[in-house]
């Protein structure tokens, strides 16, 4: 089992920045890729960004590609999501997730991820 805890959410004005973190505990000896998803009120959960084990390969959805950066330090069990130039449409609950079955590939499908955090709220005011 892997437990994931997100932090760093909050309220920010449009154009501002936030840095989300996701700390993993439990069976962290396994290799796993990690992803960030978000869910706005009344909408389905959507993919934001993903990173492979070791941090060599990342992938982001087009709407955040030039504004958000996902990263992880190889020796750490924490993944970060740096979010710049935030927009009101970025508002939602952000979840991190871990996929131990595909540590060296990025998946945009929520169904690929076995472990999920409880989520952290991000609110961007206009």
Short mmCIF file of C-alpha atoms in Angstrom, two decimals:
data_model
loop_
_atom_site.label_atom_id
_atom_site.label_comp_id
_atom_site.label_asym_id
_atom_site.label_seq_id
_atom_site.Cartn_x
_atom_site.Cartn_y
_atom_site.Cartn_z
CA UNK A 1 0.00 0.00 0.00
CA UNK A 2 1.09 3.55 -0.74
CA UNK A 3 -0.39 6.51 1.10
CA UNK A 4 -0.38 9.90 -0.62
CA UNK A 5 -0.86 13.24 1.09
CA UNK A 6 -1.23 16.46 -0.89
CA UNK A 7 -0.46 19.93 0.41
CA UNK A 8 -0.02 23.46 -0.87
CA UNK A 9 -3.49 24.31 -2.07
CA UNK A 10 -5.20 27.58 -1.26
CA UNK A 11 -6.80 30.74 -2.56
CA UNK A 12 -4.89 32.87 -5.05
CA UNK A 13 -5.70 35.68 -7.44
CA UNK A 14 -5.58 35.14 -11.19
CA UNK A 15 -2.02 35.38 -12.43
CA UNK A 16 -0.62 34.10 -9.16
CA UNK A 17 1.27 30.92 -8.34
CA UNK A 18 0.94 27.91 -6.07
CA UNK A 19 3.18 24.91 -5.48
CA UNK A 20 1.48 21.64 -4.68
CA UNK A 21 3.33 18.76 -3.07
CA UNK A 22 2.43 15.10 -2.77
CA UNK A 23 4.25 13.03 -0.17
CA UNK A 24 4.22 9.25 -0.45
CA UNK A 25 4.58 6.83 2.42
CA UNK A 26 4.15 3.12 2.89
CA UNK A 27 5.55 0.81 0.21
CA UNK A 28 7.70 3.52 -1.30
CA UNK A 29 10.38 0.98 -2.13
CA UNK A 30 8.37 0.13 -5.22
CA UNK A 31 8.89 2.14 -8.36
CA UNK A 32 5.89 4.08 -9.60
CA UNK A 33 4.94 6.89 -11.92
CA UNK A 34 2.82 9.66 -10.49
CA UNK A 35 0.18 11.99 -11.80
CA UNK A 36 -1.88 15.00 -10.87
CA UNK A 37 -5.58 15.23 -11.63
CA UNK A 38 -8.14 17.89 -10.81
CA UNK A 39 -11.90 18.06 -10.47
CA UNK A 40 -13.96 21.21 -10.72
CA UNK A 41 -17.47 21.39 -9.23
CA UNK A 42 -19.94 19.57 -11.44
CA UNK A 43 -17.23 18.26 -13.77
CA UNK A 44 -15.41 15.00 -14.20
CA UNK A 45 -11.92 14.45 -12.89
CA UNK A 46 -9.37 15.42 -15.52
CA UNK A 47 -5.70 14.72 -16.08
CA UNK A 48 -3.24 17.53 -15.42
CA UNK A 49 0.32 16.17 -15.50
CA UNK A 50 2.35 13.01 -14.95
CA UNK A 51 5.95 12.04 -14.30
CA UNK A 52 7.79 8.75 -14.51
CA UNK A 53 9.88 7.09 -11.85
CA UNK A 54 13.17 8.98 -11.64
CA UNK A 55 11.60 12.08 -13.16
CA UNK A 56 13.03 11.55 -16.63
CA UNK A 57 9.78 11.89 -18.59
CA UNK A 58 6.87 14.22 -17.96
CA UNK A 59 3.62 14.94 -19.75
CA UNK A 60 1.07 17.69 -19.24
CA UNK A 61 -2.31 18.42 -20.70
CA UNK A 62 -2.34 21.23 -23.27
CA UNK A 63 -4.26 23.71 -21.11
CA UNK A 64 -1.45 23.83 -18.52
CA UNK A 65 1.58 22.93 -20.59
CA UNK A 66 3.25 26.36 -20.52
CA UNK A 67 2.18 27.22 -16.98
CA UNK A 68 2.49 24.11 -14.79
CA UNK A 69 5.60 22.04 -14.12
CA UNK A 70 5.63 18.62 -12.52
CA UNK A 71 8.83 17.45 -10.86
CA UNK A 72 10.26 14.91 -8.48
CA UNK A 73 13.69 14.35 -7.00
CA UNK A 74 14.86 10.81 -7.65
CA UNK A 75 15.82 10.15 -4.08
CA UNK A 76 12.63 11.62 -2.65
CA UNK A 77 9.16 10.23 -2.44
CA UNK A 78 7.59 13.62 -3.06
CA UNK A 79 6.20 15.02 -6.29
CA UNK A 80 5.62 18.72 -6.86
CA UNK A 81 3.34 20.65 -9.18
CA UNK A 82 4.44 24.24 -9.70
CA UNK A 83 1.50 26.22 -11.01
CA UNK A 84 2.13 29.68 -12.48
CA UNK A 85 -0.11 32.20 -14.23
CA UNK A 86 -3.14 30.63 -12.62
CA UNK A 87 -6.56 31.20 -14.15
CA UNK A 88 -10.04 30.95 -12.63
CA UNK A 89 -10.64 27.84 -14.74
CA UNK A 90 -7.81 26.12 -12.84
CA UNK A 91 -10.04 26.07 -9.76
CA UNK A 92 -10.79 22.63 -8.37
CA UNK A 93 -9.68 19.88 -6.06
CA UNK A 94 -6.27 18.59 -7.07
CA UNK A 95 -5.41 14.95 -6.49
CA UNK A 96 -2.13 13.14 -6.81
CA UNK A 97 -2.02 9.49 -7.77
CA UNK A 98 0.55 6.71 -8.05
CA UNK A 99 0.82 3.96 -10.66
CA UNK A 100 3.18 1.15 -9.64
CA UNK A 101 2.38 -1.00 -12.69
CA UNK A 102 3.91 1.43 -15.22
CA UNK A 103 6.80 3.23 -13.52
CA UNK A 104 8.45 4.27 -16.79
CA UNK A 105 5.45 5.55 -18.72
CA UNK A 106 2.93 8.33 -18.20
CA UNK A 107 -0.77 7.64 -18.28
CA UNK A 108 -3.50 10.26 -18.66
CA UNK A 109 -6.18 7.81 -17.56
CA UNK A 110 -7.32 7.89 -13.95
CA UNK A 111 -8.05 4.17 -14.19
CA UNK A 112 -4.33 3.47 -14.51
CA UNK A 113 -3.55 4.75 -11.04
CA UNK A 114 -3.94 2.48 -8.05
CA UNK A 115 -3.37 4.93 -5.22
CA UNK A 116 -4.89 8.36 -4.61
CA UNK A 117 -4.51 11.19 -2.14
CA UNK A 118 -7.42 12.92 -0.45
CA UNK A 119 -7.06 16.05 -2.58
CA UNK A 120 -6.22 19.69 -1.93
CA UNK A 121 -8.42 22.63 -2.89
CA UNK A 122 -7.13 25.25 -5.31
CA UNK A 123 -9.26 28.35 -5.80
CA UNK A 124 -8.31 31.06 -8.28
CA UNK A 125 -10.24 34.30 -8.02
CA UNK A 126 -10.70 36.64 -10.95
#
